[in-house]
Structure formats: structure tokens, C-alpha cells
Short mmCIF file of C-alpha atoms in Angstrom, two decimals:
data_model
loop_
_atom_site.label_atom_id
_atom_site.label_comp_id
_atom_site.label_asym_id
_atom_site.label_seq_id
_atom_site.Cartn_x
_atom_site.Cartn_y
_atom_site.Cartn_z
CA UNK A 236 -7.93 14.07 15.25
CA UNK A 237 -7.65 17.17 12.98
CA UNK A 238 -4.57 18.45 11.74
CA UNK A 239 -4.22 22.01 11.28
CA UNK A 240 -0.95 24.49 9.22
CA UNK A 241 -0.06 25.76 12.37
CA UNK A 242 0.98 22.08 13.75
CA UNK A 243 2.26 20.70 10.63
CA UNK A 244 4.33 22.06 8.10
CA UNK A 245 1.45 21.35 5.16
CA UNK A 246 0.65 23.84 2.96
CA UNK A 247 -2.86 24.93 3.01
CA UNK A 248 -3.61 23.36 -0.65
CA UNK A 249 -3.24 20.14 0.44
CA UNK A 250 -4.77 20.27 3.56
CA UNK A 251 -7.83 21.61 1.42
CA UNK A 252 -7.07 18.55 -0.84
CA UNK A 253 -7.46 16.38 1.80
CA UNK A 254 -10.60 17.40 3.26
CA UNK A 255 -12.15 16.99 -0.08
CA UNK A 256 -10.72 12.89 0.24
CA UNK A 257 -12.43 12.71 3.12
CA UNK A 258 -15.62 14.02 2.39
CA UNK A 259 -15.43 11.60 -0.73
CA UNK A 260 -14.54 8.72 1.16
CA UNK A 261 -17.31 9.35 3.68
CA UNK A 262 -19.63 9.81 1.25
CA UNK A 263 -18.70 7.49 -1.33
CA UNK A 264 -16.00 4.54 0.00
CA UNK A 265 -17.16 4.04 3.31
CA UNK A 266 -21.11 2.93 2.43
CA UNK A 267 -18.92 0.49 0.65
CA UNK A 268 -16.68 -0.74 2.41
CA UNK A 269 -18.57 -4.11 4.26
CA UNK A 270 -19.86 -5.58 0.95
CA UNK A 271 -16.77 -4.95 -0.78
CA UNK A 272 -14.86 -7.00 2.18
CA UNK A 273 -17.78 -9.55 1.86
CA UNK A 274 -17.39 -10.10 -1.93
CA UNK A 275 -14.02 -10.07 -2.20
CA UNK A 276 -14.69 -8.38 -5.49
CA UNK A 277 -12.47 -5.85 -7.24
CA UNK A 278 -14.00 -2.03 -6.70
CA UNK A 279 -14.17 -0.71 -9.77
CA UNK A 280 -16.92 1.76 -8.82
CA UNK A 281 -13.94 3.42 -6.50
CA UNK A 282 -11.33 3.20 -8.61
CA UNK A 283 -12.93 5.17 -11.20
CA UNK A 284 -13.94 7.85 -8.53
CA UNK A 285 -10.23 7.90 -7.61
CA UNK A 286 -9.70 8.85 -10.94
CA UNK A 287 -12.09 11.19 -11.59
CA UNK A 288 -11.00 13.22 -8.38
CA UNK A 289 -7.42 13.24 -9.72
CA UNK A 290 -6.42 10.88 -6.80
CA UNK A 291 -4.48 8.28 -8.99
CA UNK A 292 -2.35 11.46 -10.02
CA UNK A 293 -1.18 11.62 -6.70
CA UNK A 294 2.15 9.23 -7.32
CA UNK A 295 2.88 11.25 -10.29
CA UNK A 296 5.03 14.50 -11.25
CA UNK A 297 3.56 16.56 -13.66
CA UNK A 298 4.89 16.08 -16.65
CA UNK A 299 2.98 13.04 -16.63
CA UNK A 300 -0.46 14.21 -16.20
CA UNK A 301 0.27 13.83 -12.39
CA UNK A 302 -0.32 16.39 -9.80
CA UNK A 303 3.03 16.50 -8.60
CA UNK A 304 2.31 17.09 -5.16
CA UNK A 305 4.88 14.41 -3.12
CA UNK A 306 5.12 11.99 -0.92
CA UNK A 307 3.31 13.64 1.84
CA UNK A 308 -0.17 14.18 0.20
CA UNK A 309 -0.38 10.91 -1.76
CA UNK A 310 0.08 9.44 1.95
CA UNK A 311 -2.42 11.64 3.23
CA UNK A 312 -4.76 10.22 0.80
CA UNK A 313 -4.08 6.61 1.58
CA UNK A 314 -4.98 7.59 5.18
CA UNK A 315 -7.97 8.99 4.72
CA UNK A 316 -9.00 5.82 2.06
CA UNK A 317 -7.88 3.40 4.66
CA UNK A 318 -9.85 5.16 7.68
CA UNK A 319 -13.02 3.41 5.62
CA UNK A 320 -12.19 0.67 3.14
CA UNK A 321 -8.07 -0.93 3.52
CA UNK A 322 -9.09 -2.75 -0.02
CA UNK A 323 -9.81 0.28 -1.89
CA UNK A 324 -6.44 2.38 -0.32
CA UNK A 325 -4.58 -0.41 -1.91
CA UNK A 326 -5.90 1.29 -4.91
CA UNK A 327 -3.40 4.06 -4.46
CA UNK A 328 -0.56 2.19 -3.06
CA UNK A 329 -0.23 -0.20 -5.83
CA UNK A 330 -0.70 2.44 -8.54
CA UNK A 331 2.86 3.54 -6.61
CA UNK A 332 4.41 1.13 -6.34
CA UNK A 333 4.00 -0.53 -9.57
CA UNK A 334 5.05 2.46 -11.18
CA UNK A 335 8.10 3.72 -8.80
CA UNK A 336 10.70 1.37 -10.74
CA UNK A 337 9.91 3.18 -13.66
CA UNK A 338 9.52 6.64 -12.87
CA UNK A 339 13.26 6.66 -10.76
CA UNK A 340 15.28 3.61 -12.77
CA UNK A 341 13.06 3.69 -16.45
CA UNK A 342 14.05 4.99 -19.47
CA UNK A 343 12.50 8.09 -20.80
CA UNK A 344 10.63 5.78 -23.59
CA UNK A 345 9.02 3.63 -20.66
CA UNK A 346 8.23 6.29 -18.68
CA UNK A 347 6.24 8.29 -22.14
CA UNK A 348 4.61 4.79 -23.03
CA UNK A 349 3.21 3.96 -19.54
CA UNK A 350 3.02 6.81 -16.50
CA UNK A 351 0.30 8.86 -18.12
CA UNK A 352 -1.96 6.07 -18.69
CA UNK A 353 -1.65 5.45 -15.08
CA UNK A 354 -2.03 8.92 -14.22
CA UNK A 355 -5.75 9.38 -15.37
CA UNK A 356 -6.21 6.12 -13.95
CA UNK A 357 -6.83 4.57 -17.12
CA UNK A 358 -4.29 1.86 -16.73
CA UNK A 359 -2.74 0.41 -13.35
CA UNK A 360 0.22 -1.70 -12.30
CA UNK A 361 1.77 -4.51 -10.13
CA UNK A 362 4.69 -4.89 -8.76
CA UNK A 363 6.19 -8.80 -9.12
CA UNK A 364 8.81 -9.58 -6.98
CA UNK A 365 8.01 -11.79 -4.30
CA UNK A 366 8.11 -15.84 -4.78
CA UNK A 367 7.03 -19.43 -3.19
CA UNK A 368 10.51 -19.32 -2.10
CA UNK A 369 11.90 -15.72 -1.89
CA UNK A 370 9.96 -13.49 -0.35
CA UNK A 371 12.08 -11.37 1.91
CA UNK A 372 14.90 -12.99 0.20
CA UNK A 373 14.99 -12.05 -2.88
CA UNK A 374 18.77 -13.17 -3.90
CA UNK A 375 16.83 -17.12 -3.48
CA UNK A 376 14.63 -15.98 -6.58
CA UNK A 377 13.91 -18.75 -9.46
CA UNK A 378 12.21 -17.04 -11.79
CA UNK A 379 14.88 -15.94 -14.61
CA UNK A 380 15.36 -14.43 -17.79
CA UNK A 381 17.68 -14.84 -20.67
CA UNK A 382 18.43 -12.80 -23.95
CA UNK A 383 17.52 -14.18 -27.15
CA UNK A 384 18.19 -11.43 -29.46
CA UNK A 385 17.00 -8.52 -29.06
CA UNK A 386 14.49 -10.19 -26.54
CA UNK A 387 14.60 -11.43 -23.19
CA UNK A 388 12.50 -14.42 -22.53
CA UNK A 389 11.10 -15.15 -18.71
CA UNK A 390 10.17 -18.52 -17.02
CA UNK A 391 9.01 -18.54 -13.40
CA UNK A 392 6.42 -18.05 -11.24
CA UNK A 393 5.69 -14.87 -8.36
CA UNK A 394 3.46 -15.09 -5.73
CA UNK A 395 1.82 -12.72 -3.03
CA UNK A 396 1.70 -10.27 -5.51
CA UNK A 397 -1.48 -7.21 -5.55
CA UNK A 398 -3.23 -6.37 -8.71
CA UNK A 399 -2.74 -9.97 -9.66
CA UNK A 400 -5.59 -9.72 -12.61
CA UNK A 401 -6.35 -6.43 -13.11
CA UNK A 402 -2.86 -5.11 -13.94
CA UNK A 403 -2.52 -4.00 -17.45
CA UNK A 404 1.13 -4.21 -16.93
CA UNK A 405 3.50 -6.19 -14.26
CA UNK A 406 6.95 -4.87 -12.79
CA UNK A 407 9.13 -7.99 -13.16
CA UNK A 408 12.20 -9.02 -11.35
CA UNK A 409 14.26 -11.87 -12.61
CA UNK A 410 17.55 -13.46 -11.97
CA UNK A 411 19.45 -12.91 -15.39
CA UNK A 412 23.24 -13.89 -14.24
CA UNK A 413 22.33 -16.86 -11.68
CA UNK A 414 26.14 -16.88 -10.90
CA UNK A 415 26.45 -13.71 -9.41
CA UNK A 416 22.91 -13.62 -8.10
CA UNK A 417 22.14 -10.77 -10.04
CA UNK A 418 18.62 -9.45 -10.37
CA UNK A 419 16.66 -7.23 -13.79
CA UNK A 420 13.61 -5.66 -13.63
CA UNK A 421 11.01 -5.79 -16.94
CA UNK A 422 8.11 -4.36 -18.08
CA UNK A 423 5.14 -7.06 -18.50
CA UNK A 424 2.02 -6.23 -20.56
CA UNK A 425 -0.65 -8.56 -19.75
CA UNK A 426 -1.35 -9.30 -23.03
CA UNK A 427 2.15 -11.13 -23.89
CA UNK A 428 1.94 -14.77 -24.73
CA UNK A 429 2.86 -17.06 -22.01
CA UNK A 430 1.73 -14.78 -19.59
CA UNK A 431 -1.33 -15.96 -17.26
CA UNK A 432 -2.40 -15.91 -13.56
CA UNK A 433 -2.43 -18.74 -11.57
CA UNK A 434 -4.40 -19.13 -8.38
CA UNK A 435 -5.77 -16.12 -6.87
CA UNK A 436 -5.18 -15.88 -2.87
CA UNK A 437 -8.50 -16.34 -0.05
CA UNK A 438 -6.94 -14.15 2.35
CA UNK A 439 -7.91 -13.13 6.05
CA UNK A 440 -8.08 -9.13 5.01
CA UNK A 441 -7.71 -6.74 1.99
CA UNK A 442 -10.15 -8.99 0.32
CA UNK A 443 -10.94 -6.37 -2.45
CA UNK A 444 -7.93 -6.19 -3.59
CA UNK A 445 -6.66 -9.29 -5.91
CA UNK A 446 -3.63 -11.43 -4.65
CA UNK A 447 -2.20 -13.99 -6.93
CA UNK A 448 0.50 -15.96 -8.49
CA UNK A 449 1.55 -14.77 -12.10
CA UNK A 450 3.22 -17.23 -14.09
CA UNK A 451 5.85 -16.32 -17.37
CA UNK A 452 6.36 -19.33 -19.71
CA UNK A 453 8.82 -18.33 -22.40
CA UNK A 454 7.94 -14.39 -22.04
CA UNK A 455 9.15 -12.48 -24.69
CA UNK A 456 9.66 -8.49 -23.90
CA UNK A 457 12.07 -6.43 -25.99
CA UNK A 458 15.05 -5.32 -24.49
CA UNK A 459 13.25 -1.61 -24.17
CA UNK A 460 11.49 -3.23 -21.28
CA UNK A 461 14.25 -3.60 -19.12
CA UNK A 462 14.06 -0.89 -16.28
CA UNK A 463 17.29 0.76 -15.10
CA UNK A 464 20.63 -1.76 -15.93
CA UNK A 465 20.80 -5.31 -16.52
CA UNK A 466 22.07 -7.05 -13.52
CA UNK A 467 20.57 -3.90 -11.66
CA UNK A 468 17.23 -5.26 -10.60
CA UNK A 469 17.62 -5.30 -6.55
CA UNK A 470 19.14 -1.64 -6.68
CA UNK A 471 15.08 -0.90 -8.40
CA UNK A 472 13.68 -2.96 -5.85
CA UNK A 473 15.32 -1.70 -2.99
CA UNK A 474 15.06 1.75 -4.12
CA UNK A 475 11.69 1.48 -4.51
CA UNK A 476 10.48 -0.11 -1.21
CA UNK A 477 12.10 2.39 0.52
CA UNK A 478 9.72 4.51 -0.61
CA UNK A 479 6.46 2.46 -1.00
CA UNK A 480 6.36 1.03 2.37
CA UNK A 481 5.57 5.04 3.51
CA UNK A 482 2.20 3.66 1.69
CA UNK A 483 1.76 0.73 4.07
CA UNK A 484 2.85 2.94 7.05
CA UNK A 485 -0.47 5.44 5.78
CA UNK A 486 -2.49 2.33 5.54
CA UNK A 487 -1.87 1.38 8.85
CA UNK A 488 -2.33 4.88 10.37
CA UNK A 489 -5.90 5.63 8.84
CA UNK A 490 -7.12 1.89 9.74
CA UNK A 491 -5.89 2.66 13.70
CA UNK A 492 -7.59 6.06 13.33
CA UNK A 493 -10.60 5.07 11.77
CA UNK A 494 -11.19 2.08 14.50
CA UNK A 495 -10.40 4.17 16.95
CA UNK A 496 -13.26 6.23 15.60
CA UNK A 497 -15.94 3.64 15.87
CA UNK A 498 -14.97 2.42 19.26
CA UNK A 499 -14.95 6.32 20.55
CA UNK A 500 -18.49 6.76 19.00
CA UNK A 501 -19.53 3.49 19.70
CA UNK A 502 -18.52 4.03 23.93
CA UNK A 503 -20.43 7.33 23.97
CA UNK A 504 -23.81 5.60 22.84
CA UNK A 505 -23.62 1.96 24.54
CA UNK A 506 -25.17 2.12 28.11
CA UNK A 507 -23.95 -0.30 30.70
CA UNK A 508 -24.79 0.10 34.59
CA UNK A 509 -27.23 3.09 34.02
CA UNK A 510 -24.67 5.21 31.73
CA UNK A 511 -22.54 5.54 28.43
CA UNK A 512 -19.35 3.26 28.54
CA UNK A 513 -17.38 6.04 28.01
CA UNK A 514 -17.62 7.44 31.86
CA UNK A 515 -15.80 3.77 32.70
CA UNK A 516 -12.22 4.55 33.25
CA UNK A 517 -11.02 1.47 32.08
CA UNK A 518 -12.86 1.85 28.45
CA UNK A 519 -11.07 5.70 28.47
CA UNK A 520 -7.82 4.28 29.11
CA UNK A 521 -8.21 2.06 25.82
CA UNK A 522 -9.23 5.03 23.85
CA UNK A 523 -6.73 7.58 25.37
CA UNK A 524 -3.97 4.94 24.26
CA UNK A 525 -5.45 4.14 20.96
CA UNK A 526 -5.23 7.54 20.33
CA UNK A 527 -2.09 8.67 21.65
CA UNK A 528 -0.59 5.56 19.57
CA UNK A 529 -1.80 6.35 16.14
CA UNK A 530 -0.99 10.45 16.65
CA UNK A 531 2.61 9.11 17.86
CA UNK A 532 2.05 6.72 14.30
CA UNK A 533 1.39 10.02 12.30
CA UNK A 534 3.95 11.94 13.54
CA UNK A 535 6.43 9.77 12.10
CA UNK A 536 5.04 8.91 9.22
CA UNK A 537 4.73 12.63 8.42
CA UNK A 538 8.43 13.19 8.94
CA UNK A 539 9.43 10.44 6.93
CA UNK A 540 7.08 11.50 3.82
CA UNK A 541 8.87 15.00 4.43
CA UNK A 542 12.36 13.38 4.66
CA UNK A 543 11.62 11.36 1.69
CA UNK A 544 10.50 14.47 -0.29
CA UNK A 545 13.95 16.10 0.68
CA UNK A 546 15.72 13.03 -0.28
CA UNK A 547 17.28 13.27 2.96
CA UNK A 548 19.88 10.40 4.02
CA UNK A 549 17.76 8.75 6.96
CA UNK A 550 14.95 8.48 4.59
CA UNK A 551 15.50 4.97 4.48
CA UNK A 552 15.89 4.24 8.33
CA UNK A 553 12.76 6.89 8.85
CA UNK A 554 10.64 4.84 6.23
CA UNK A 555 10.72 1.35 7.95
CA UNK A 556 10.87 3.37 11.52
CA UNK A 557 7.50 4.49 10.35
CA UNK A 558 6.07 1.28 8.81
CA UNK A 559 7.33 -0.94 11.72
CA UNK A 560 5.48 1.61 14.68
CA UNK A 561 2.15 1.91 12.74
CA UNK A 562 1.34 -1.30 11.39
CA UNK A 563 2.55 -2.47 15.11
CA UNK A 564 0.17 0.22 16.68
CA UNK A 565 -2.73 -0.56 14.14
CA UNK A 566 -2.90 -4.16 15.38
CA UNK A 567 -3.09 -3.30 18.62
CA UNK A 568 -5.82 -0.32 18.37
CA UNK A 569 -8.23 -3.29 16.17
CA UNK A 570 -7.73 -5.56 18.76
CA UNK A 571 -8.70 -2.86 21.58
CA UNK A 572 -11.29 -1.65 19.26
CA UNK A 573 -12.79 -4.88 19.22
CA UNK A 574 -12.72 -5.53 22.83
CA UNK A 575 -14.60 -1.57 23.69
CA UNK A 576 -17.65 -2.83 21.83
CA UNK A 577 -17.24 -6.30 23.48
CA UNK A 578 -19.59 -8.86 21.55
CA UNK A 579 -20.22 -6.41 18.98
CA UNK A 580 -17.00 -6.36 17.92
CA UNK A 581 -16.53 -9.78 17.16
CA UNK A 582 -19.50 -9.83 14.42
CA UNK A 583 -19.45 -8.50 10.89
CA UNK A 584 -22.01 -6.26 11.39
CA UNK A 585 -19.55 -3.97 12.73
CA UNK A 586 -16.89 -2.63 11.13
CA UNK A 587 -13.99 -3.01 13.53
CA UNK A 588 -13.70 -6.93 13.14
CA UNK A 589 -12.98 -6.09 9.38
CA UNK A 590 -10.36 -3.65 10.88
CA UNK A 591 -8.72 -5.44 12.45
CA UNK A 592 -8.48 -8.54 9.71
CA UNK A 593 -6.87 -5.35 7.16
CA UNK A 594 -4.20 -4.48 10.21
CA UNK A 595 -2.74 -7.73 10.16
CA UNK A 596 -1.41 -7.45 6.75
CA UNK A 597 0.45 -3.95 7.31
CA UNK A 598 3.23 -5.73 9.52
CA UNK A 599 3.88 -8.22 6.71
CA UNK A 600 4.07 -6.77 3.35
CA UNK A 601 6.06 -4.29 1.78
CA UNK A 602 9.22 -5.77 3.71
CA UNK A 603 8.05 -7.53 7.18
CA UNK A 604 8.43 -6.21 10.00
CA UNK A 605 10.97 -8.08 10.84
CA UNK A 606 13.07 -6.85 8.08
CA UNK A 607 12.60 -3.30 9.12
CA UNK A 608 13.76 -4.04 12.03
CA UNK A 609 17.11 -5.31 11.01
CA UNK A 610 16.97 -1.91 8.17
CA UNK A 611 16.98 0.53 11.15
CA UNK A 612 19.25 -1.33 13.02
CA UNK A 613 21.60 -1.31 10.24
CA UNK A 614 20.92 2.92 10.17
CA UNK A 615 21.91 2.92 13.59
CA UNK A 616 25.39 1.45 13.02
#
């Protein structure tokens, strides 16, 4: 499906920008895509074309070496990444979202030291929240930290959590007044003593992109690493999940689009009773919906980029409305993708089993879907 300025409210430039992801992608992400999912190694051959094409500057405003361009491109661009390789748009997304705490809650200090490394690419983050125990419950979190000084020093251990490895620098929530349940959020650098990674995760999708279990035994940060207020820490989650899981919602979209690519190009070559699949009504009716779905997918996930670049009140309730219906639609366009090329589909030599494995994760993480349920429900009140 092509978009065009006359449908959408998107300025020319970025439409321009986009094409020039794609053709990128097509050329350069996509050839990869199979042995990267194969490996389970990190890309680091894309990553550094993301940088060199400015792409990792998409999360960032300009006066940090950031193209400043908004919500609604650097979604774009994890549509068009995910289209090919789900591993390598978590590229983008995680250069987000471990640097969203900092850029709305940081000081100015944090935000100088660490968003124009991140910018160029040079540096990226992760973003540690989730736990054995508290994943979409955060207020059940063990992992704590307590001032010594002018220090805080943090015992625990996170889990789930992308970048797990790579990070030069982790986004750490920790329960620092266990009475009131109240949450902070530090600054990491991997390099800080007690720091290490546990187990990394075998997962069933997004196998090129690290998952693992940090661990903090006696931590020491200074007290300059605390993002936003003490006790603040689920106001700088919340506030920044609201945002990120637009990312997820992209994700989704470009893996629905791009299987429902494969299985339209695959229908119009495979022959079956004397002529192309395609003339079978019942293998159009799985492409007409697959389509219809992930256009309906866009369409909000365009108005909620737009709403979140407004800072409109319903951002919130548009952001999870948009994360719930895509990652729901993208599982069901893999599974239908697999079923139009039948046999095929169920192999790795074809891309659309690997599809479908990425889809599975979009209606889990960055808030469940579940939770988004109960978020626009909430909205609705």
C-alpha cells in the first residue's frame, strides 16, 4: 500500500525520508533478515547503517544531534524496518525507549552527557523495568535502592529486558521507599562494578535482538543519575510507555504489511488446478482482509503518532488503542500468511513462518495487551 500527501497529513520531507528507508531496507536489511533470525546474533552491520543514514536520530530533537522530526516519522521508520527484519526495527525502538526517561524527566546534565551519543548511534540504551515477579506490576518490584551519601546503591535483578548486553547504559527502576511503594529511575553505565548480565533469553521471535536478565549487586551511581524525582520513578515509566508502545504498534503494522506482501506475491506465482492461486476466491478473501486489517492498523497508529506529537489528552487511550489493534491484526495476517502458501509457509525457507514467530511478541511487550485493554477502558470512563 502506498501512502501519498493528499491522504495523509505528512509533509512531503518525510514521505521522501521514508522512501529512502525503504529502499535501504530492501536493499540492505531484508537480504538479511533469515540469517540474522537463524543466528540469533546481534546486527551490527545494520545498526551502523541506521546510523549512518541518520535513522538513530529519529527519537531525538535537535539540539541533540537528532533530526527532530516526531513521533510520526520515527514510526514510519520502524514500519518500514519491520516490513523485512522485526530484530533489526528493535534497533530503533529501543534506542527510544531507553532514552525517553531522560529526554522528558532527566536533568539537563543527563540529557548533555548521554542523548548525543545516542544520536549518531554511537552509544545505545535499555530500558530496565520489568522483573521475575513484576512485570505488568510494577508496584510488586524487588529490586531497590538506598542512599549512601551522595550515592545510591542498587541490589536486584530485571528480566525480559532488550539490549540486555549491548547497552552502554541501562534505564533503572527501583523501589527506594518500600513503604509507600514508591519507585526511582537511574542511570546505569555498564561499566559500574557489580553490574553484570545474567542469562540471556532463547526466545520464539526477535532473535536478533538480545533479551536478558541484568543483575545490580551493591551498584553505586551518584545521585546525578537519578532521572526526574526520587520516589517519582512510575510517573517516568508510565510517561514513557505511553509513548514507546506507538513503537510496538509500528512494529506490528510493517510485519502484517510485509507478510501480507509475500503471501500476495507468492498467490500470483503458485499454480494450482491449471492457474495462479490468486483467481481462488477463497485465497482473495485472505488477502483482501489482511489488507484491509493492517490499513485499518495504520490508520490508527498514524493518528495516535499525530496526537502524541500534539500532546493531545487521548494520547494515552489512542496509544494502547493502536498497539492493542495492530499487534492483534499482525498475528492474525502471519497466521493467514502462512496458511496462502500452505506447506511453504510452515518451513524456514520462507519468510512468513519467521513473521509470524516476530508477531507474537507485539501483543506482549511494551504493556500486554491485556493491560491496554484495561488503559482504554479506563479513557472511556
Amino acid at each position: 500500500m502506498e501512502l501519498t500527501s493528499e491522504v495523509y497529513a505528512v509533509p512531503q520531507e518525510l514521505l521522501d525520508f521514508r522512501d529512502t528507508i525503504r529502499q535501504m531496507v530492501t536493499e540492505r536489511i531484508a537480504p538479511r533478515a533469515a540469517e540474522i533470525d537463524e543466528t540469533g546474533e546481534y546486527p551490527w552491520d545494520v545498526r551502523q547503517l541506521l546510523a549512518e543514514h541518520d535513522v538513530l536520530g529519529l527519537p531525538f530533537p535537535e539540539e541533540y544531534g537528532g533530526t527532530g522530526t516526531g513521533s510520526l516519522m520515527l514510526q514510519m521508520a520502524v514500519e518500514e524496518i519491520a516490513r523485512a527484519c522485526a530484530s533489526s526495527a528493535l534497533i530503533l525502538m529501543v534506542q527510544e525507549l531507553g532514552t525517553l526517561p531522560i529526554q522528558l524527566f532527566g536533568s539537563d546534565e543527563l540529557k548533555q552527557r548521554l542523548l548525543p551519543r545516542c544520536a549518531t548511534g554511537e552509544w545505545s540504551p535499555a530500558f530496565a523495568l520489568s522483573e521475575p515477579e513484576a512485570g505488568s506490576d510494577p508496584a510488586a518490584m524487588r529490586t531497590h535502592a538506598v542512599r549512601d551519601g551522595d550515592d545510591w546503591v542498587i541490589n536486584g535483578t530485571k528480566n525480559w529486558i532488550t539490549n540486555a548486553g549491548i547497552a552502554d547504559f541501562y534505564v533503572v527502576f527501583a523501589m527506594t521507599d518500600r513503604e509507600a511503594r514508591r519507585l526511582s529511575a537511574f542511570v546505569v553505565e555498564k561499566d559500574r562494578p557489580g553490574f553484570s548480565i545474567g542469562k540471556l533469553e532463547h526466545k520464539l521471535g526477535i532473535k536478533g535482538s538480545p533479551t536478558g536478565s541484568p543483575v545490580f549487586e551493591d551498584v553505586r551511581v551518584p545521585a546525578a543519575n537519578v532521572i526526574g524525582e526520587e520516589g517519582k520513578g512510575l510517573g517516568v515509566a508510565l510517561g514513557t510507555l505511553q509513548r514507546t508502545r506507538l513503537g510496538a504498534a509500528a512494529q506490528a503494522v510493517g510485519i502484517a504489511q510485509g507478510a501480507t506482501d509475500y503471501a500476495l506475491g507468492y498467490a500470483r506465482e503458485r499454480i494450482a488446478f491449471g492457474k495462479p492461486i490468486l483467481d481462488l476466491q477463497a485465497i482473495q478473501f485472505k488477502l483482501a482482509d489482511m489488507e484491509t486489517g493492517t490499513a485499518a492498523a495504520r490508520e490508527l497508529l498514524y493518528k495516535a503518532c499525530a496526537l502524541s506529537d500534539r500532546g493531545a489528552p487521548e494520547a494515552a487511550k489512542y496509544s494502547s488503542m493502536a498497539k492493542l489493534f495492530a499487534s492483534d491484526n499482525a498475528m492474525r495476517v502471519t497466521l493467514e500468511a502462512i496458511q496462502v502458501l500452505g506447506g511453504y509457509g510452515y518451513v524456514k525457507e520462507y519468510p512468513v513462518e519467521r513473521m509470524m514467530r516476530d508477531a507474537k511478541i507485539t501483543q506482549i511487550y511494551e504493556g500486554t495487551n491485556e493491560i491496554q485493554r484495561v488503559v482504554v477502558a479506563r479513557a472511556m470512563r
